[in-house]
């Protein structure tokens, strides 16, 4: 007995769809950005945030080289509120904790100024900036030689 | 003894594209196994959507020279288009033009006076560079009136 019924099923040919998708993937793989470039911003003339009874408090970090850093906290009038030294890598936990403890002592402090020496490497300066920014000190300046 | 092929149907490509019902009435088993392409299409679609989102994330792209080894930082923001000064082997360049310090200063002064002035400078330098090479650029930027200076870094984790 012959079957005279026609099927109503519609078959979609998926091969062209897969070809188009493969071409799209190849194109997007070539044009995708895999590495993001970031920026660390410094202000040449730092601002007026972090007032303490009308006086701005600033953290001065002197990069002396050989992982030796001098941390000084001064008011706008030049009065030193804290003066300490630390010898550790800028990327270390100890350095971050040191800045964190200074920040806890002076919670209004929002400004920092880096004073690198001539031999200080650019990478070290960036690491110090990174550590300072990590402690919520946003206004960072760099003093030229 | 019957050969296995006697009981097996081998489809021809032409026959399988037939609009009308292909030859019916045979009890032979088909050797052709159907590939389920639906999941492959799903996987490809997801890949395309992911790559589309990654490529067109709305971030401006910054051109960085391949020879420069940027320092890494964890707390950096995404860099956008700005006036880029490249410092390589103690030489300064803007838009691939090598300039001396006085020319950099003149260029920056001209920028501040122009209508389409860049609001900030992006400094692209190798991580091994010493600060004494960078310092004159900072001073020139300050004298030209650029208050904000940005340092290009690689985002940690990227």
CSV table of C-alpha atoms in Angstrom, one decimal:
chain,number,residue,atom,x,y,z
A,1,UNK,CA,0.0,0.0,0.0
A,2,UNK,CA,1.5,3.3,-1.0
A,3,UNK,CA,1.4,6.2,1.3
A,4,UNK,CA,-0.1,9.2,-0.6
A,5,UNK,CA,0.2,11.7,2.3
A,6,UNK,CA,2.7,14.5,2.1
A,7,UNK,CA,4.6,15.5,5.2
A,8,UNK,CA,4.0,19.1,6.6
A,9,UNK,CA,7.4,19.2,8.3
A,10,UNK,CA,9.8,21.9,7.2
A,11,UNK,CA,13.4,21.1,7.4
A,12,UNK,CA,15.7,24.0,8.1
A,13,UNK,CA,19.2,23.6,6.7
A,14,UNK,CA,21.5,24.6,9.5
A,15,UNK,CA,24.7,24.5,7.6
A,16,UNK,CA,24.6,28.1,6.3
A,17,UNK,CA,23.7,29.4,9.7
A,18,UNK,CA,26.7,27.6,11.3
A,19,UNK,CA,28.9,29.0,8.5
A,20,UNK,CA,27.8,32.5,9.2
A,21,UNK,CA,28.3,32.2,12.9
A,22,UNK,CA,31.7,30.7,12.4
A,23,UNK,CA,32.7,33.7,10.2
A,24,UNK,CA,31.3,36.1,12.8
A,25,UNK,CA,33.3,34.4,15.6
A,26,UNK,CA,36.5,34.5,13.6
A,27,UNK,CA,36.0,38.2,12.8
A,28,UNK,CA,35.2,39.1,16.4
A,29,UNK,CA,38.1,37.1,17.8
A,30,UNK,CA,40.4,39.1,15.6
A,31,UNK,CA,38.9,42.5,16.7
A,32,UNK,CA,38.3,41.7,20.4
A,33,UNK,CA,40.2,43.7,23.0
A,34,UNK,CA,41.7,41.4,25.5
A,35,UNK,CA,44.0,43.8,27.4
A,36,UNK,CA,42.6,46.9,29.0
A,37,UNK,CA,44.8,49.9,29.4
A,38,UNK,CA,44.3,51.7,32.7
A,39,UNK,CA,45.3,55.1,33.9
A,40,UNK,CA,46.5,56.5,37.2
A,41,UNK,CA,45.7,60.1,37.5
A,42,UNK,CA,47.6,62.7,39.4
A,43,UNK,CA,46.9,66.3,39.9
A,44,UNK,CA,49.7,68.8,39.5
A,45,UNK,CA,48.2,71.2,42.0
A,46,UNK,CA,46.4,69.1,44.6
A,47,UNK,CA,43.0,70.1,45.9
A,48,UNK,CA,41.5,71.2,49.1
A,49,UNK,CA,39.8,68.1,50.4
A,50,UNK,CA,40.5,66.5,53.8
A,51,UNK,CA,40.0,69.5,56.1
A,52,UNK,CA,40.7,69.1,59.7
A,53,UNK,CA,39.5,72.2,61.7
A,54,UNK,CA,40.1,74.2,58.6
A,55,UNK,CA,43.6,72.7,57.9
A,56,UNK,CA,44.3,70.3,55.0
A,57,UNK,CA,46.3,67.2,56.0
A,58,UNK,CA,48.6,65.7,53.4
A,59,UNK,CA,50.6,62.5,53.4
A,60,UNK,CA,54.1,63.0,52.0
A,61,UNK,CA,55.8,59.9,50.8
A,62,UNK,CA,59.5,60.2,50.0
A,63,UNK,CA,60.7,57.3,47.8
A,64,UNK,CA,64.3,57.0,48.9
A,65,UNK,CA,65.1,53.9,46.9
A,66,UNK,CA,66.0,50.3,48.0
A,67,UNK,CA,62.3,49.9,49.2
A,68,UNK,CA,62.9,52.6,51.8
A,69,UNK,CA,60.0,55.1,52.2
A,70,UNK,CA,59.6,58.0,54.5
A,71,UNK,CA,56.0,58.8,55.5
A,72,UNK,CA,55.2,62.3,56.8
A,73,UNK,CA,51.8,63.7,57.6
A,74,UNK,CA,51.7,67.5,57.6
A,75,UNK,CA,49.1,70.2,57.9
A,76,UNK,CA,48.8,73.1,55.4
A,77,UNK,CA,50.9,75.2,57.7
A,78,UNK,CA,53.7,72.7,57.7
A,79,UNK,CA,53.2,71.3,61.1
A,80,UNK,CA,54.3,67.6,61.1
A,81,UNK,CA,51.8,65.3,62.7
A,82,UNK,CA,53.5,62.1,62.0
A,83,UNK,CA,57.0,61.1,60.7
A,84,UNK,CA,58.0,57.5,60.1
A,85,UNK,CA,60.0,55.3,57.9
A,86,UNK,CA,59.3,51.9,56.4
A,87,UNK,CA,61.5,49.5,54.5
A,88,UNK,CA,59.4,47.1,52.5
A,89,UNK,CA,58.3,46.6,48.9
A,90,UNK,CA,55.6,49.0,47.7
A,91,UNK,CA,53.5,46.1,46.5
A,92,UNK,CA,53.7,44.3,49.9
A,93,UNK,CA,50.9,43.9,52.4
A,94,UNK,CA,53.0,45.6,55.0
A,95,UNK,CA,53.2,48.8,53.0
A,96,UNK,CA,49.4,48.8,52.5
A,97,UNK,CA,48.8,48.2,56.2
A,98,UNK,CA,51.2,51.0,57.1
A,99,UNK,CA,49.2,53.5,54.9
A,100,UNK,CA,46.0,52.1,56.2
A,101,UNK,CA,47.1,52.7,59.8
A,102,UNK,CA,48.0,56.3,58.9
A,103,UNK,CA,44.6,56.7,57.2
A,104,UNK,CA,42.9,55.5,60.3
A,105,UNK,CA,44.7,58.0,62.5
A,106,UNK,CA,43.8,60.8,60.1
A,107,UNK,CA,40.5,59.8,58.5
A,108,UNK,CA,40.0,63.2,56.9
A,109,UNK,CA,43.2,62.9,55.0
A,110,UNK,CA,42.4,62.7,51.3
A,111,UNK,CA,45.6,64.0,49.8
A,112,UNK,CA,49.0,62.5,49.2
A,113,UNK,CA,52.2,63.8,47.6
A,114,UNK,CA,54.9,61.5,46.2
A,115,UNK,CA,58.4,62.8,46.3
A,116,UNK,CA,60.5,60.3,44.2
A,117,UNK,CA,64.3,60.6,43.9
A,118,UNK,CA,65.9,60.8,40.5
A,119,UNK,CA,66.8,57.1,40.5
A,120,UNK,CA,63.4,56.0,41.5
A,121,UNK,CA,61.9,53.7,38.8
A,122,UNK,CA,58.6,54.6,37.2
A,123,UNK,CA,57.3,51.2,38.2
A,124,UNK,CA,58.0,51.8,41.9
A,125,UNK,CA,56.3,55.2,41.7
A,126,UNK,CA,53.2,53.5,40.2
A,127,UNK,CA,53.2,50.8,42.8
A,128,UNK,CA,53.2,53.4,45.6
A,129,UNK,CA,50.4,55.3,43.9
A,130,UNK,CA,48.5,52.1,43.6
A,131,UNK,CA,48.9,51.3,47.3
A,132,UNK,CA,47.9,54.8,48.2
A,133,UNK,CA,44.8,54.7,46.0
A,134,UNK,CA,43.9,51.4,47.5
A,135,UNK,CA,43.5,53.1,50.9
A,136,UNK,CA,40.9,55.5,49.5
A,137,UNK,CA,43.3,58.5,49.2
A,138,UNK,CA,42.2,59.8,45.9
A,139,UNK,CA,44.0,63.1,45.4
A,140,UNK,CA,47.6,62.1,44.6
A,141,UNK,CA,50.3,64.5,43.4
A,142,UNK,CA,53.9,63.8,42.2
A,143,UNK,CA,56.5,66.4,43.0
A,144,UNK,CA,59.0,66.9,40.1
A,145,UNK,CA,62.7,67.1,40.8
B,1,UNK,CA,25.3,-15.7,3.7
B,2,UNK,CA,23.9,-12.2,3.5
B,3,UNK,CA,26.4,-9.3,3.5
B,4,UNK,CA,25.7,-6.5,6.0
B,5,UNK,CA,25.4,-4.1,3.1
B,6,UNK,CA,22.5,-6.1,1.7
B,7,UNK,CA,20.5,-5.2,4.7
B,8,UNK,CA,21.8,-1.6,4.8
B,9,UNK,CA,20.6,1.4,2.9
B,10,UNK,CA,23.2,3.8,1.7
B,11,UNK,CA,21.7,7.2,1.0
B,12,UNK,CA,22.9,9.2,-1.9
B,13,UNK,CA,23.2,13.0,-1.3
B,14,UNK,CA,20.9,13.7,-4.2
B,15,UNK,CA,18.3,11.4,-2.9
B,16,UNK,CA,18.3,12.9,0.5
B,17,UNK,CA,17.6,16.4,-1.0
B,18,UNK,CA,14.6,15.2,-2.7
B,19,UNK,CA,11.5,17.3,-1.9
B,20,UNK,CA,9.1,14.5,-2.3
B,21,UNK,CA,9.3,11.7,0.1
B,22,UNK,CA,12.4,9.8,-0.6
B,23,UNK,CA,12.1,6.3,-1.7
B,24,UNK,CA,9.9,4.6,0.8
B,25,UNK,CA,9.0,1.0,1.4
B,26,UNK,CA,12.4,-0.3,2.3
B,27,UNK,CA,13.2,-2.0,5.5
B,28,UNK,CA,16.9,-1.4,5.3
B,29,UNK,CA,18.6,0.3,8.2
B,30,UNK,CA,20.3,3.5,7.5
B,31,UNK,CA,24.1,3.8,8.1
B,32,UNK,CA,23.9,7.6,8.2
B,33,UNK,CA,23.7,8.9,11.7
B,34,UNK,CA,22.0,12.3,12.0
B,35,UNK,CA,24.2,15.0,13.5
B,36,UNK,CA,22.3,17.2,16.0
B,37,UNK,CA,23.3,20.6,14.9
B,38,UNK,CA,21.0,22.6,17.2
B,39,UNK,CA,23.3,22.6,20.2
B,40,UNK,CA,26.2,23.6,17.9
B,41,UNK,CA,24.2,26.6,16.7
B,42,UNK,CA,23.4,27.5,20.3
B,43,UNK,CA,27.0,27.3,21.4
B,44,UNK,CA,28.0,29.5,18.4
B,45,UNK,CA,25.3,32.0,19.1
B,46,UNK,CA,26.4,32.4,22.7
B,47,UNK,CA,30.0,32.8,21.6
B,48,UNK,CA,29.0,35.5,19.1
B,49,UNK,CA,27.0,37.4,21.7
B,50,UNK,CA,29.8,37.3,24.2
B,51,UNK,CA,32.4,38.5,21.7
B,52,UNK,CA,30.0,41.3,20.5
B,53,UNK,CA,29.7,42.5,24.1
B,54,UNK,CA,33.4,42.3,24.6
B,55,UNK,CA,34.3,44.1,21.4
B,56,UNK,CA,31.7,46.9,21.6
B,57,UNK,CA,31.9,47.5,25.3
B,58,UNK,CA,31.7,51.3,24.8
B,59,UNK,CA,35.3,51.7,25.9
B,60,UNK,CA,37.6,54.0,24.0
B,61,UNK,CA,40.7,52.3,22.8
B,62,UNK,CA,44.1,53.6,23.5
B,63,UNK,CA,47.0,52.8,21.2
B,64,UNK,CA,50.0,51.7,23.1
B,65,UNK,CA,53.4,50.8,21.5
B,66,UNK,CA,54.2,47.1,21.7
B,67,UNK,CA,57.8,47.9,22.7
B,68,UNK,CA,56.8,49.6,25.9
B,69,UNK,CA,56.4,47.5,29.0
B,70,UNK,CA,53.8,49.3,31.1
B,71,UNK,CA,53.7,48.9,34.8
B,72,UNK,CA,50.7,47.1,36.4
B,73,UNK,CA,48.2,48.6,38.9
B,74,UNK,CA,45.2,47.2,40.6
B,75,UNK,CA,43.3,50.4,41.3
B,76,UNK,CA,43.5,52.1,37.9
B,77,UNK,CA,40.6,53.5,35.9
B,78,UNK,CA,40.0,52.7,32.3
B,79,UNK,CA,42.0,54.9,30.0
B,80,UNK,CA,40.3,57.0,27.3
B,81,UNK,CA,41.5,59.1,24.4
B,82,UNK,CA,43.8,61.9,25.5
B,83,UNK,CA,47.0,63.5,24.4
B,84,UNK,CA,49.6,60.8,24.7
B,85,UNK,CA,53.2,61.4,25.3
B,86,UNK,CA,55.4,58.4,24.8
B,87,UNK,CA,58.7,58.2,26.6
B,88,UNK,CA,61.0,55.5,25.2
B,89,UNK,CA,64.8,55.3,25.6
B,90,UNK,CA,64.9,58.8,27.0
B,91,UNK,CA,63.1,60.1,23.9
B,92,UNK,CA,59.8,61.9,23.9
B,93,UNK,CA,57.3,61.4,21.1
B,94,UNK,CA,53.8,62.7,20.5
B,95,UNK,CA,51.8,61.1,17.6
B,96,UNK,CA,54.9,59.0,16.6
B,97,UNK,CA,56.9,62.2,16.1
B,98,UNK,CA,60.1,62.3,18.1
B,99,UNK,CA,60.5,65.7,19.9
B,100,UNK,CA,62.9,67.2,22.3
B,101,UNK,CA,61.8,68.7,25.6
B,102,UNK,CA,61.4,72.2,24.2
B,103,UNK,CA,59.3,71.0,21.3
B,104,UNK,CA,57.1,69.0,23.7
B,105,UNK,CA,56.7,72.2,25.8
B,106,UNK,CA,55.7,74.2,22.7
B,107,UNK,CA,53.3,71.5,21.6
B,108,UNK,CA,51.6,71.4,25.0
B,109,UNK,CA,51.3,75.2,25.1
B,110,UNK,CA,49.8,75.2,21.6
B,111,UNK,CA,47.3,72.6,22.8
B,112,UNK,CA,46.1,74.7,25.7
B,113,UNK,CA,45.6,77.6,23.3
B,114,UNK,CA,43.6,75.6,20.7
B,115,UNK,CA,39.9,75.2,20.7
B,116,UNK,CA,39.9,71.4,20.7
B,117,UNK,CA,42.4,71.3,23.6
B,118,UNK,CA,42.9,68.0,25.3
B,119,UNK,CA,42.0,68.1,28.9
B,120,UNK,CA,44.6,65.8,30.2
B,121,UNK,CA,47.9,64.2,29.2
B,122,UNK,CA,48.5,60.4,29.2
B,123,UNK,CA,52.1,59.4,29.7
B,124,UNK,CA,53.1,56.1,28.3
B,125,UNK,CA,56.5,54.9,29.5
B,126,UNK,CA,58.4,51.8,30.2
B,127,UNK,CA,58.3,50.6,33.8
B,128,UNK,CA,62.1,50.5,34.0
B,129,UNK,CA,62.4,54.2,33.2
B,130,UNK,CA,63.8,56.4,36.0
B,131,UNK,CA,61.9,59.3,37.5
B,132,UNK,CA,64.6,61.8,36.3
B,133,UNK,CA,63.4,61.2,32.7
B,134,UNK,CA,59.8,61.7,33.6
B,135,UNK,CA,60.2,64.8,35.8
B,136,UNK,CA,60.8,67.3,33.0
B,137,UNK,CA,57.6,66.1,31.3
B,138,UNK,CA,55.6,66.7,34.5
B,139,UNK,CA,57.1,70.2,34.8
B,140,UNK,CA,56.4,71.0,31.1
B,141,UNK,CA,52.8,69.8,31.6
B,142,UNK,CA,52.4,71.9,34.7
B,143,UNK,CA,53.8,75.0,32.9
B,144,UNK,CA,51.5,74.5,30.0
B,145,UNK,CA,48.6,74.4,32.3
B,146,UNK,CA,47.7,70.7,32.3
B,147,UNK,CA,46.5,70.1,35.9
B,148,UNK,CA,45.7,66.5,35.4
B,149,UNK,CA,48.3,64.0,34.2
B,150,UNK,CA,47.6,60.4,33.7
B,151,UNK,CA,50.0,57.5,33.6
B,152,UNK,CA,49.2,54.5,31.4
B,153,UNK,CA,49.2,51.2,33.2
B,154,UNK,CA,48.2,47.7,32.6
B,155,UNK,CA,45.2,46.7,34.7
B,156,UNK,CA,46.0,43.9,37.0
B,157,UNK,CA,44.1,40.8,36.0
B,158,UNK,CA,43.9,41.7,32.3
